[in-house]
Tab-separated table of C-alpha atoms in Angstrom:
chain	number	residue	atom	x	y	z
V	117	MET	CA	-70.793	57.590	7.956
V	118	GLU	CA	-69.780	59.538	11.035
V	119	LYS	CA	-69.414	62.722	8.958
V	120	ALA	CA	-72.885	62.223	7.484
V	121	ILE	CA	-74.369	61.728	10.956
V	122	ASN	CA	-72.660	64.864	12.211
V	123	ARG	CA	-74.017	66.894	9.312
V	124	GLN	CA	-77.546	65.606	9.998
V	125	ARG	CA	-77.209	66.523	13.647
V	126	VAL	CA	-76.160	70.055	12.824
V	127	LEU	CA	-79.039	70.413	10.396
V	128	LEU	CA	-81.453	69.280	13.083
V	129	GLU	CA	-79.949	71.785	15.490
V	130	HIS	CA	-80.521	74.592	12.987
V	131	LEU	CA	-84.175	73.540	12.801
V	132	ARG	CA	-84.706	73.480	16.553
V	133	PRO	CA	-86.287	76.457	18.336
V	134	SER	CA	-83.774	79.015	19.565
V	135	SER	CA	-84.754	78.353	23.180
V	136	SER	CA	-83.038	74.989	22.939
V	137	SER	CA	-79.989	76.180	21.097
V	138	SER	CA	-77.758	73.647	22.811
V	139	PHE	CA	-78.679	70.020	23.251
V	140	VAL	CA	-77.039	66.702	23.989
V	141	TYR	CA	-77.255	63.371	22.256
V	142	GLY	CA	-76.876	60.559	24.774
V	143	THR	CA	-77.503	60.146	28.430
V	144	ASP	CA	-74.142	60.366	30.223
V	145	SER	CA	-71.591	63.071	30.975
V	146	SER	CA	-69.351	61.973	28.132
V	147	SER	CA	-72.008	62.653	25.516
V	148	SER	CA	-71.145	65.020	22.681
V	149	ALA	CA	-73.017	68.204	21.863
V	150	ILE	CA	-73.147	69.351	18.249
V	151	LEU	CA	-73.031	73.128	18.118
V	152	ALA	CA	-74.309	74.718	14.937
V	153	SER	CA	-72.348	77.868	15.681
V	154	ALA	CA	-69.155	75.835	15.582
V	155	CYS	CA	-69.580	74.335	12.131
V	156	ALA	CA	-66.211	73.405	10.713
V	157	ALA	CA	-65.273	74.201	7.155
V	158	GLY	CA	-63.239	71.228	6.094
V	159	ASP	CA	-63.107	67.515	5.442
V	160	SER	CA	-59.757	67.274	7.205
V	161	ALA	CA	-60.234	65.796	10.654
V	162	ALA	CA	-57.837	68.377	12.060
V	163	TYR	CA	-59.496	71.364	10.436
V	164	HIS	CA	-62.309	73.010	12.356
V	165	ARG	CA	-63.997	76.362	12.120
V	166	THR	CA	-63.168	78.806	14.889
V	167	SER	CA	-65.820	81.399	14.068
V	168	VAL	CA	-69.352	81.723	12.780
V	169	PHE	CA	-69.597	80.868	9.072
V	170	GLY	CA	-70.897	84.307	8.086
V	171	ASP	CA	-67.966	85.974	9.828
V	172	ASP	CA	-65.394	84.351	7.529
V	173	VAL	CA	-63.141	86.883	5.809
V	174	VAL	CA	-63.439	86.223	2.091
V	175	ILE	CA	-61.837	87.526	-1.079
V	176	VAL	CA	-64.244	88.549	-3.808
V	177	ALA	CA	-61.735	90.062	-6.245
V	178	ALA	CA	-57.969	89.942	-6.765
V	179	TYR	CA	-56.217	91.610	-9.671
V	180	ARG	CA	-52.751	92.754	-10.645
V	181	THR	CA	-51.010	94.774	-13.288
V	182	PRO	CA	-48.598	93.069	-15.639
V	183	ILE	CA	-45.135	92.791	-14.070
V	184	CYS	CA	-42.502	94.632	-16.089
V	185	LYS	CA	-38.732	94.917	-16.001
V	186	ALA	CA	-37.555	97.955	-14.053
V	187	LYS	CA	-35.849	100.764	-15.993
V	188	ARG	CA	-36.272	99.050	-19.360
V	189	GLY	CA	-39.707	97.447	-19.357
V	190	GLY	CA	-43.226	98.573	-20.111
V	191	PHE	CA	-43.576	100.687	-16.950
V	192	LYS	CA	-40.232	102.469	-17.030
V	193	ASP	CA	-41.984	105.790	-17.667
V	194	THR	CA	-45.056	105.148	-15.499
V	195	TYR	CA	-45.613	106.963	-12.204
V	196	ALA	CA	-46.130	104.702	-9.180
V	197	ASP	CA	-49.599	106.108	-8.496
V	198	ASP	CA	-50.573	105.325	-12.082
V	199	LEU	CA	-49.653	101.694	-11.430
V	200	LEU	CA	-51.797	101.405	-8.314
V	201	ALA	CA	-54.895	103.241	-9.530
V	202	PRO	CA	-55.980	100.713	-12.208
V	203	VAL	CA	-56.063	97.748	-9.809
V	204	LEU	CA	-57.860	99.727	-7.104
V	205	LYS	CA	-60.435	100.746	-9.695
V	206	ALA	CA	-60.762	97.183	-11.020
V	207	VAL	CA	-61.682	95.512	-7.715
V	208	ILE	CA	-64.512	98.013	-7.299
V	209	GLU	CA	-65.801	98.166	-10.870
V	210	LYS	CA	-65.751	94.420	-11.456
V	211	THR	CA	-67.731	93.738	-8.269
V	212	ASN	CA	-70.016	96.800	-8.410
V	213	VAL	CA	-69.156	97.535	-4.792
V	214	ASN	CA	-69.794	101.142	-3.802
V	215	PRO	CA	-66.312	102.560	-3.102
V	216	SER	CA	-67.682	104.559	-0.168
V	217	GLU	CA	-68.348	101.246	1.635
V	218	VAL	CA	-64.639	100.417	1.816
V	219	GLY	CA	-63.457	100.837	5.396
V	220	ASP	CA	-59.752	101.095	4.637
V	221	ILE	CA	-57.138	100.536	1.942
V	222	VAL	CA	-53.769	99.146	3.041
V	223	VAL	CA	-50.915	99.198	0.524
V	224	GLY	CA	-47.727	97.192	0.906
V	225	THR	CA	-44.731	99.097	-0.449
V	226	VAL	CA	-41.013	98.989	0.286
V	227	LEU	CA	-38.499	101.247	-1.426
V	228	ALA	CA	-39.987	104.718	-1.783
V	229	PRO	CA	-39.733	107.210	1.108
V	230	GLY	CA	-42.640	106.473	3.426
V	231	SER	CA	-44.400	109.839	3.461
V	232	GLN	CA	-44.059	110.290	-0.293
V	233	ARG	CA	-45.372	106.838	-1.132
V	234	ALA	CA	-48.259	107.224	1.323
V	235	THR	CA	-49.271	110.421	-0.465
V	236	GLU	CA	-48.930	108.766	-3.874
V	237	CYS	CA	-51.241	105.974	-2.704
V	238	ARG	CA	-53.802	108.503	-1.523
V	239	MET	CA	-53.609	110.195	-4.928
V	240	ALA	CA	-54.080	106.820	-6.656
V	241	ALA	CA	-57.249	106.188	-4.644
V	242	PHE	CA	-58.698	109.449	-5.939
V	243	TYR	CA	-57.726	108.543	-9.513
V	244	ALA	CA	-59.564	105.245	-9.006
V	245	GLY	CA	-62.774	106.969	-7.944
V	246	PHE	CA	-62.704	106.568	-4.173
V	247	PRO	CA	-64.286	109.389	-2.185
V	248	GLU	CA	-62.296	111.423	0.326
V	249	THR	CA	-64.019	109.541	3.174
V	250	VAL	CA	-62.130	106.313	2.433
V	251	PRO	CA	-58.779	106.228	4.285
V	252	ILE	CA	-55.572	104.668	3.049
V	253	ARG	CA	-52.236	103.745	4.611
V	254	THR	CA	-49.050	101.909	3.721
V	255	VAL	CA	-47.273	98.981	5.371
V	256	ASN	CA	-43.688	97.808	4.954
V	257	ARG	CA	-42.537	94.321	5.886
V	258	GLN	CA	-40.185	94.312	2.935
V	259	CYS	CA	-40.793	91.469	0.461
V	260	SER	CA	-43.961	90.331	2.244
V	261	SER	CA	-45.538	93.797	2.316
V	262	GLY	CA	-48.317	92.995	-0.165
V	263	LEU	CA	-49.295	89.858	1.754
V	264	GLN	CA	-49.015	91.758	5.036
V	265	ALA	CA	-51.448	94.350	3.672
V	266	VAL	CA	-53.974	91.619	2.896
V	267	ALA	CA	-53.463	90.074	6.336
V	268	ASP	CA	-53.869	93.451	8.045
V	269	VAL	CA	-57.181	94.035	6.304
V	270	ALA	CA	-58.375	90.516	7.151
V	271	ALA	CA	-57.458	91.070	10.800
V	272	ALA	CA	-59.281	94.398	10.891
V	273	ILE	CA	-62.429	92.833	9.434
V	274	ARG	CA	-62.263	90.025	11.984
V	275	ALA	CA	-61.843	92.588	14.750
V	276	GLY	CA	-64.975	94.392	13.605
V	277	PHE	CA	-63.275	97.640	12.625
V	278	TYR	CA	-65.024	97.508	9.257
V	279	ASP	CA	-66.721	94.959	6.975
V	280	ILE	CA	-65.018	95.705	3.641
V	281	GLY	CA	-61.379	96.539	2.933
V	282	ILE	CA	-58.687	96.402	0.260
V	283	GLY	CA	-55.215	94.959	0.698
V	284	ALA	CA	-52.868	96.048	-2.075
V	285	GLY	CA	-49.220	96.175	-3.088
V	286	LEU	CA	-47.141	98.588	-5.144
V	287	GLU	CA	-43.545	98.907	-6.246
V	288	SER	CA	-41.845	100.990	-8.906
V	289	MET	CA	-38.264	99.757	-8.729
V	290	THR	CA	-37.564	101.979	-11.723
V	291	SER	CA	-38.115	105.129	-9.673
V	292	SER	CA	-36.951	103.929	-6.240
V	293	PRO	CA	-33.283	103.055	-5.735
V	294	LEU	CA	-32.102	99.987	-3.846
V	295	ALA	CA	-29.819	101.988	-1.584
V	296	TRP	CA	-29.263	102.774	2.086
V	297	GLU	CA	-29.806	106.454	2.872
V	298	GLY	CA	-27.672	108.161	5.486
V	299	SER	CA	-25.012	106.689	7.756
V	300	VAL	CA	-25.166	103.339	9.584
V	301	ASN	CA	-25.087	103.263	13.371
V	302	PRO	CA	-21.573	102.143	14.462
V	303	LYS	CA	-23.193	100.049	17.191
V	304	VAL	CA	-24.116	97.515	14.525
V	305	LYS	CA	-20.531	96.209	14.620
V	306	ILE	CA	-21.072	94.894	18.146
V	307	PHE	CA	-24.110	92.792	17.229
V	308	GLU	CA	-23.478	90.130	14.602
V	309	GLN	CA	-27.153	89.548	13.805
V	310	ALA	CA	-27.757	93.271	13.420
V	311	GLN	CA	-24.732	93.477	11.142
V	312	ASN	CA	-26.099	90.590	9.073
V	313	CYS	CA	-29.249	92.619	8.448
V	314	LEU	CA	-27.090	94.764	6.184
V	315	LEU	CA	-25.823	91.901	4.039
V	316	PRO	CA	-26.674	92.209	0.345
V	317	MET	CA	-29.506	89.852	-0.473
V	318	GLY	CA	-27.318	88.054	-2.990
V	319	ILE	CA	-24.805	87.214	-0.263
V	320	THR	CA	-27.577	85.704	1.856
V	321	SER	CA	-28.474	83.611	-1.189
V	322	GLU	CA	-24.898	82.391	-1.407
V	323	ASN	CA	-24.956	81.628	2.317
V	324	VAL	CA	-28.037	79.436	1.895
V	325	ALA	CA	-26.524	77.591	-1.058
V	326	HIS	CA	-23.251	76.996	0.788
V	327	ARG	CA	-24.670	76.098	4.192
V	328	PHE	CA	-27.307	73.702	2.887
V	329	GLY	CA	-25.572	72.354	-0.182
V	330	VAL	CA	-27.898	73.698	-2.876
V	331	ALA	CA	-26.046	72.977	-6.114
V	332	ARG	CA	-25.791	75.445	-9.005
V	333	GLN	CA	-27.434	72.855	-11.271
V	334	GLU	CA	-30.509	72.685	-9.024
V	335	GLN	CA	-30.774	76.461	-9.026
V	336	ASP	CA	-30.499	76.808	-12.779
V	337	GLN	CA	-33.027	74.030	-13.318
V	338	ALA	CA	-35.504	75.786	-11.014
V	339	ALA	CA	-35.009	78.985	-13.010
V	340	VAL	CA	-35.663	77.226	-16.324
V	341	GLU	CA	-38.844	75.664	-14.929
V	342	SER	CA	-40.044	79.050	-13.709
V	343	HIS	CA	-39.712	80.558	-17.196
V	344	GLN	CA	-41.244	77.515	-18.902
V	345	ARG	CA	-44.263	77.490	-16.631
V	346	ALA	CA	-44.803	81.242	-16.874
V	347	ALA	CA	-44.506	81.101	-20.659
V	348	ALA	CA	-47.020	78.257	-20.840
V	349	ALA	CA	-49.444	80.103	-18.571
V	350	THR	CA	-49.177	83.222	-20.705
V	351	ALA	CA	-49.642	81.302	-23.956
V	352	SER	CA	-52.730	79.526	-22.642
V	353	GLY	CA	-54.290	82.778	-21.408
V	354	LYS	CA	-54.276	81.855	-17.721
V	355	PHE	CA	-53.078	85.268	-16.579
V	356	LYS	CA	-55.889	87.083	-18.389
V	357	ASP	CA	-58.203	86.430	-15.443
V	358	GLU	CA	-55.909	88.283	-13.038
V	359	ILE	CA	-54.201	90.970	-15.132
V	360	ILE	CA	-55.631	94.464	-15.554
V	361	PRO	CA	-54.186	96.141	-18.676
V	362	VAL	CA	-52.607	99.508	-17.891
V	363	PRO	CA	-52.712	102.433	-20.349
V	364	THR	CA	-49.461	104.373	-20.085
V	365	LYS	CA	-46.645	105.802	-22.182
V	366	ILE	CA	-43.185	104.845	-23.393
V	367	VAL	CA	-40.656	107.642	-23.755
V	368	ASP	CA	-37.892	107.339	-26.332
V	369	PRO	CA	-34.686	108.044	-24.346
V	370	LYS	CA	-32.972	109.541	-27.399
V	371	THR	CA	-35.690	111.822	-28.754
V	372	GLY	CA	-37.953	112.267	-25.743
V	373	ASP	CA	-40.957	111.375	-27.874
V	374	GLU	CA	-43.859	109.843	-25.996
V	375	LYS	CA	-45.801	106.908	-27.381
V	376	PRO	CA	-49.130	105.888	-25.800
V	377	VAL	CA	-49.301	102.158	-25.082
V	378	THR	CA	-51.398	99.676	-23.134
V	379	ILE	CA	-49.383	97.111	-21.199
V	380	SER	CA	-51.259	93.829	-20.841
V	381	ILE	CA	-48.643	91.074	-20.436
V	382	ASP	CA	-45.631	90.396	-18.214
V	383	ASP	CA	-42.473	91.341	-20.092
V	384	GLY	CA	-39.756	89.525	-18.128
V	385	ILE	CA	-40.602	85.964	-19.155
V	386	ARG	CA	-38.084	84.181	-21.374
V	387	PRO	CA	-39.984	81.419	-23.223
V	388	ASN	CA	-36.753	80.092	-24.719
V	389	ALA	CA	-34.792	79.884	-21.460
V	390	ARG	CA	-32.481	76.863	-21.535
V	391	PHE	CA	-30.397	75.181	-18.890
V	392	ALA	CA	-27.278	75.331	-21.066
V	393	ASP	CA	-27.608	79.095	-21.469
V	394	LEU	CA	-28.090	79.715	-17.746
V	395	ALA	CA	-25.097	77.530	-16.954
V	396	LYS	CA	-22.869	79.969	-18.874
V	397	LEU	CA	-23.730	82.935	-16.637
V	398	LYS	CA	-21.139	84.036	-14.114
V	399	PRO	CA	-21.906	84.377	-10.389
V	400	VAL	CA	-22.753	87.934	-9.389
V	401	PHE	CA	-22.001	88.117	-5.675
V	402	LYS	CA	-19.103	85.714	-5.079
V	403	LYS	CA	-16.327	84.669	-7.446
V	404	ASP	CA	-16.888	80.988	-6.705
V	405	GLY	CA	-20.605	81.374	-5.952
V	406	SER	CA	-23.723	80.017	-7.625
V	407	THR	CA	-26.163	82.946	-7.606
V	408	THR	CA	-26.450	84.514	-11.063
V	409	ALA	CA	-28.665	87.000	-12.827
V	410	GLY	CA	-30.419	84.024	-14.388
V	411	ASN	CA	-31.386	82.219	-11.189
V	412	SER	CA	-32.423	85.292	-9.200
V	413	SER	CA	-35.696	87.218	-9.211
V	414	GLN	CA	-35.998	90.159	-11.559
V	415	VAL	CA	-36.066	93.808	-10.487
V	416	SER	CA	-39.570	94.873	-11.507
V	417	ASP	CA	-42.461	97.338	-11.492
V	418	GLY	CA	-46.056	96.383	-10.715
V	419	ALA	CA	-49.091	96.551	-8.436
V	420	GLY	CA	-51.941	94.380	-7.206
V	421	ALA	CA	-55.151	94.728	-5.176
V	422	VAL	CA	-57.366	92.335	-3.223
V	423	LEU	CA	-60.930	93.105	-2.119
V	424	LEU	CA	-61.907	91.438	1.175
V	425	MET	CA	-65.114	91.436	3.190
V	426	LYS	CA	-67.144	89.438	5.672
V	427	ARG	CA	-68.781	86.425	4.060
V	428	SER	CA	-72.215	87.601	5.192
V	429	ILE	CA	-71.705	90.884	3.314
V	430	ALA	CA	-70.553	89.068	0.182
V	431	VAL	CA	-73.598	86.806	0.309
V	432	GLN	CA	-75.887	89.790	0.869
V	433	LYS	CA	-74.415	91.480	-2.205
V	434	GLY	CA	-74.602	88.314	-4.288
V	435	LEU	CA	-70.861	88.323	-4.972
V	436	PRO	CA	-69.062	85.120	-5.948
V	437	ILE	CA	-66.410	84.186	-3.385
V	438	LEU	CA	-62.973	83.660	-4.882
V	439	GLY	CA	-61.290	82.532	-1.691
V	440	VAL	CA	-61.370	82.488	2.103
V	441	PHE	CA	-58.556	83.974	4.170
V	442	ARG	CA	-57.705	81.395	6.829
V	443	THR	CA	-54.443	82.161	8.624
V	444	PHE	CA	-51.276	84.236	8.479
V	445	ALA	CA	-47.890	83.830	10.169
V	446	ALA	CA	-44.724	85.912	10.204
V	447	VAL	CA	-41.602	84.452	11.788
V	448	GLY	CA	-37.997	85.470	12.366
V	449	VAL	CA	-34.921	83.600	11.105
V	450	ASP	CA	-31.156	84.181	10.964
V	451	PRO	CA	-30.593	87.352	8.865
V	452	ALA	CA	-27.505	85.791	7.261
V	453	ILE	CA	-29.711	83.132	5.634
V	454	MET	CA	-32.916	85.134	5.369
V	455	GLY	CA	-34.030	83.037	2.370
V	456	VAL	CA	-34.995	80.115	4.590
V	457	GLY	CA	-37.955	82.137	5.895
V	458	PRO	CA	-40.691	80.182	4.064
V	459	ALA	CA	-39.424	76.895	5.521
V	460	ALA	CA	-40.257	78.283	8.969
V	461	ALA	CA	-43.330	80.369	8.125
V	462	ILE	CA	-45.268	77.811	6.072
V	463	PRO	CA	-45.500	75.158	8.831
V	464	ALA	CA	-46.540	77.862	11.317
V	465	ALA	CA	-49.370	79.143	9.111
V	466	VAL	CA	-50.537	75.660	8.150
V	467	LYS	CA	-50.570	74.527	11.774
V	468	ALA	CA	-52.567	77.604	12.760
V	469	ALA	CA	-55.190	76.559	10.211
V	470	GLY	CA	-55.411	73.097	11.797
V	471	LEU	CA	-53.983	71.514	8.666
V	472	GLU	CA	-51.014	69.401	7.642
V	473	LEU	CA	-48.662	70.184	4.767
V	474	ASP	CA	-50.184	67.286	2.836
V	475	ASP	CA	-53.562	69.087	2.953
V	476	ILE	CA	-52.216	71.959	0.837
V	477	ASP	CA	-52.966	71.607	-2.861
V	478	LEU	CA	-51.061	74.606	-4.254
V	479	PHE	CA	-48.183	76.797	-3.124
V	480	GLU	CA	-47.016	80.203	-4.310
V	481	ILE	CA	-43.504	80.569	-2.883
V	482	ASN	CA	-41.672	83.690	-3.939
V	483	GLU	CA	-38.533	82.904	-5.904
V	484	ALA	CA	-36.317	85.638	-4.503
V	485	PHE	CA	-33.370	83.401	-5.383
V	486	ALA	CA	-33.378	79.886	-6.721
V	487	SER	CA	-31.053	78.837	-3.879
V	488	GLN	CA	-33.552	79.637	-1.143
V	489	PHE	CA	-36.547	78.479	-3.191
V	490	VAL	CA	-34.965	75.062	-3.768
V	491	TYR	CA	-33.888	74.817	-0.128
V	492	CYS	CA	-37.405	75.553	1.184
V	493	ARG	CA	-38.992	73.142	-1.276
V	494	ASN	CA	-36.599	70.366	-0.269
V	495	LYS	CA	-36.684	71.123	3.455
V	496	LEU	CA	-40.485	70.848	3.573
V	497	GLU	CA	-40.484	67.903	1.144
V	498	LEU	CA	-43.059	69.591	-1.069
V	499	ASP	CA	-44.234	68.179	-4.371
V	500	PRO	CA	-42.678	70.350	-7.122
V	501	GLU	CA	-45.867	69.923	-9.153
V	502	LYS	CA	-47.770	71.856	-6.476
V	503	ILE	CA	-45.442	74.869	-6.341
V	504	ASN	CA	-45.517	77.926	-8.617
V	505	VAL	CA	-47.390	76.033	-11.294
V	506	ASN	CA	-47.567	79.179	-13.427
V	507	GLY	CA	-44.006	80.288	-12.793
V	508	GLY	CA	-42.569	82.509	-10.102
V	509	ALA	CA	-40.535	85.638	-9.524
V	510	ILE	CA	-37.506	84.417	-11.490
V	511	ALA	CA	-39.662	84.561	-14.614
V	512	LEU	CA	-42.387	87.040	-13.714
V	513	GLY	CA	-40.368	89.461	-11.598
V	514	HIS	CA	-40.420	90.610	-7.983
V	515	PRO	CA	-41.787	94.143	-7.458
V	516	LEU	CA	-41.083	93.985	-3.735
V	517	GLY	CA	-44.188	95.543	-2.186
V	518	ALA	CA	-46.545	94.157	-4.829
V	519	THR	CA	-45.435	90.513	-4.852
V	520	GLY	CA	-47.744	89.378	-2.040
V	521	ALA	CA	-50.837	90.841	-3.689
V	522	ARG	CA	-49.723	89.417	-7.041
V	523	CYS	CA	-49.414	85.976	-5.489
V	524	VAL	CA	-52.927	86.180	-4.016
V	525	ALA	CA	-54.362	86.909	-7.456
V	526	THR	CA	-52.340	84.165	-9.122
V	527	LEU	CA	-53.095	81.544	-6.471
V	528	LEU	CA	-56.833	82.133	-6.127
V	529	HIS	CA	-57.524	82.262	-9.854
V	530	GLU	CA	-55.605	79.019	-10.339
V	531	MET	CA	-57.504	77.381	-7.461
V	532	LYS	CA	-60.760	78.473	-9.080
V	533	ARG	CA	-59.723	76.901	-12.377
V	534	ARG	CA	-58.884	73.600	-10.676
V	535	GLY	CA	-62.174	73.462	-8.794
V	536	LYS	CA	-62.853	70.581	-6.433
V	537	ASP	CA	-59.369	69.141	-6.933
V	538	CYS	CA	-57.849	72.173	-5.218
V	539	ARG	CA	-59.088	73.269	-1.822
V	540	PHE	CA	-56.239	74.834	0.163
V	541	GLY	CA	-53.432	77.089	-1.022
V	542	VAL	CA	-50.449	78.742	0.651
V	543	ILE	CA	-48.516	81.891	-0.195
V	544	SER	CA	-45.082	82.465	1.314
V	545	MET	CA	-41.905	84.492	0.905
V	546	CYS	CA	-38.617	85.231	2.585
V	547	ILE	CA	-38.036	88.708	3.976
V	548	GLY	CA	-34.883	90.795	4.029
V	549	SER	CA	-33.234	91.154	7.470
V	550	GLY	CA	-34.269	87.629	8.372
V	551	MET	CA	-37.980	86.778	8.386
V	552	GLY	CA	-40.554	84.705	6.592
V	553	ALA	CA	-44.291	85.112	6.038
V	554	ALA	CA	-47.030	82.735	4.948
V	555	ALA	CA	-50.803	82.692	4.618
V	556	VAL	CA	-53.357	79.930	4.065
V	557	PHE	CA	-56.324	80.380	1.733
V	558	GLU	CA	-59.289	78.156	0.943
V	559	ARG	CA	-61.077	77.987	-2.385
V	560	GLY	CA	-64.214	80.095	-2.209
V	561	ASP	CA	-66.821	77.485	-3.103
V	562	ALA	CA	-65.223	74.639	-1.156
V	563	VAL	CA	-67.437	74.822	1.940
V	564	ASP	CA	-70.847	75.591	3.320
V	565	ASP	CA	-72.073	76.336	6.820
V	566	LEU	CA	-72.943	72.673	7.549
V	567	CYS	CA	-69.625	71.214	6.475
V	568	ASN	CA	-67.780	69.123	9.066
V	569	ALA	CA	-69.635	69.808	12.287
V	570	ARG	CA	-67.370	69.964	15.282
V	571	VAL	CA	-68.188	67.596	18.131
V	572	VAL	CA	-68.032	69.470	21.427
V	573	GLN	CA	-67.785	67.444	24.623
V	574	SER	CA	-70.359	68.346	27.252
V	575	ASN	CA	-69.749	67.799	30.971
V	576	SER	CA	-73.335	68.198	32.008
V	577	LEU	CA	-76.736	67.149	30.760
V	578	LEU	CA	-79.418	69.526	29.798
V	579	SER	CA	-82.982	69.124	30.912
V	580	LYS	CA	-85.092	66.276	29.651
V	581	ASP	CA	-86.864	68.715	27.358
V	582	ALA	CA	-83.583	69.315	25.531
V	583	ARG	CA	-82.964	65.633	24.844
């Protein structure tokens, strides 16, 4: 009843003349003013809007390429810029947004040399039909780079730098080696945490498993579930809403002959993955370890793009809203156990949104390694049926810079399918060198500008005319 009364009060406030834009119900100093400009966007008592409804940063399109196995998959002969261009083109063509209106394009990418990849991204924008007036840049926060790109664009829109932007992600692990270039500063030996930044990721996985008691059986079971869920999602056509087919070529390594192909499905999924088969695999990083090729993420190629804008612009253009960007958090953790990052980042992002973990309906948590994925799931006491419902990186692959953008597409399209039963979603991943990142999203059609009015305490009464 109280919620209904609050909504009626806000409606009345909207109908009042602007000269009495603030008024008080009641007659004493403890009375509560209902401010229309502070309409909250949730049913959760803890969740309140912090900005004008029309200023929300919303997602109107999110697409990705298929994710393919590096060096032997569908994109092994595809240039990185030819991976990015199709998704940049898709977010514009499918929304009929004029590309010249885009204020900036930010691309998360990790392995390629910075100046070269930045130029490749600029070239991809031209392939996709963007005019020279639209700028582009790259960002690198390792495995969270794609999500960081989306967050950077959302922050820029909120700051008023521009009204429309694209956050994207790109990685061709086929063409970019996982290797340190040049010598390492000898000073690193003096600082243990700095030295731990250089640990192979697989060793950090083993550290998590050992320190927190994550059994090999749990890891292998998580890997099997990832493949089963991804296979089921593919078979049922769920990924068709988010995948943009990519025309490319396959080169025969023996003859050099080129064959034109169109890649439209993820090629790393193993529909017949079985626990017994995974249990036979030997550890890769430690003789007595538990991290194997079967319970680790795949080395992959892929790209994704997310089109964001102010809600008022989306409404003006008549665009359906896929999701609302709510909050983002990046945190630091011990580099030796970098995989625990989501366990620290998710609570920070959820708290910033004024929510509790129980308010979150779906999670996309990157499966860098099953050890850290299982640890984070158990540490936060999350319902397994809410996490990676369409599989994760163990099955789909982990193209480092693209994973965040891929997760946005996967999460928001799944939230749309679930409708009213799914309101809030979280994306999170661990980050090499010891960090974690997370972001909170809300389903696009979950709220309106009168939902959950915030009661604001007033210390003074207005004039009698305002009562």
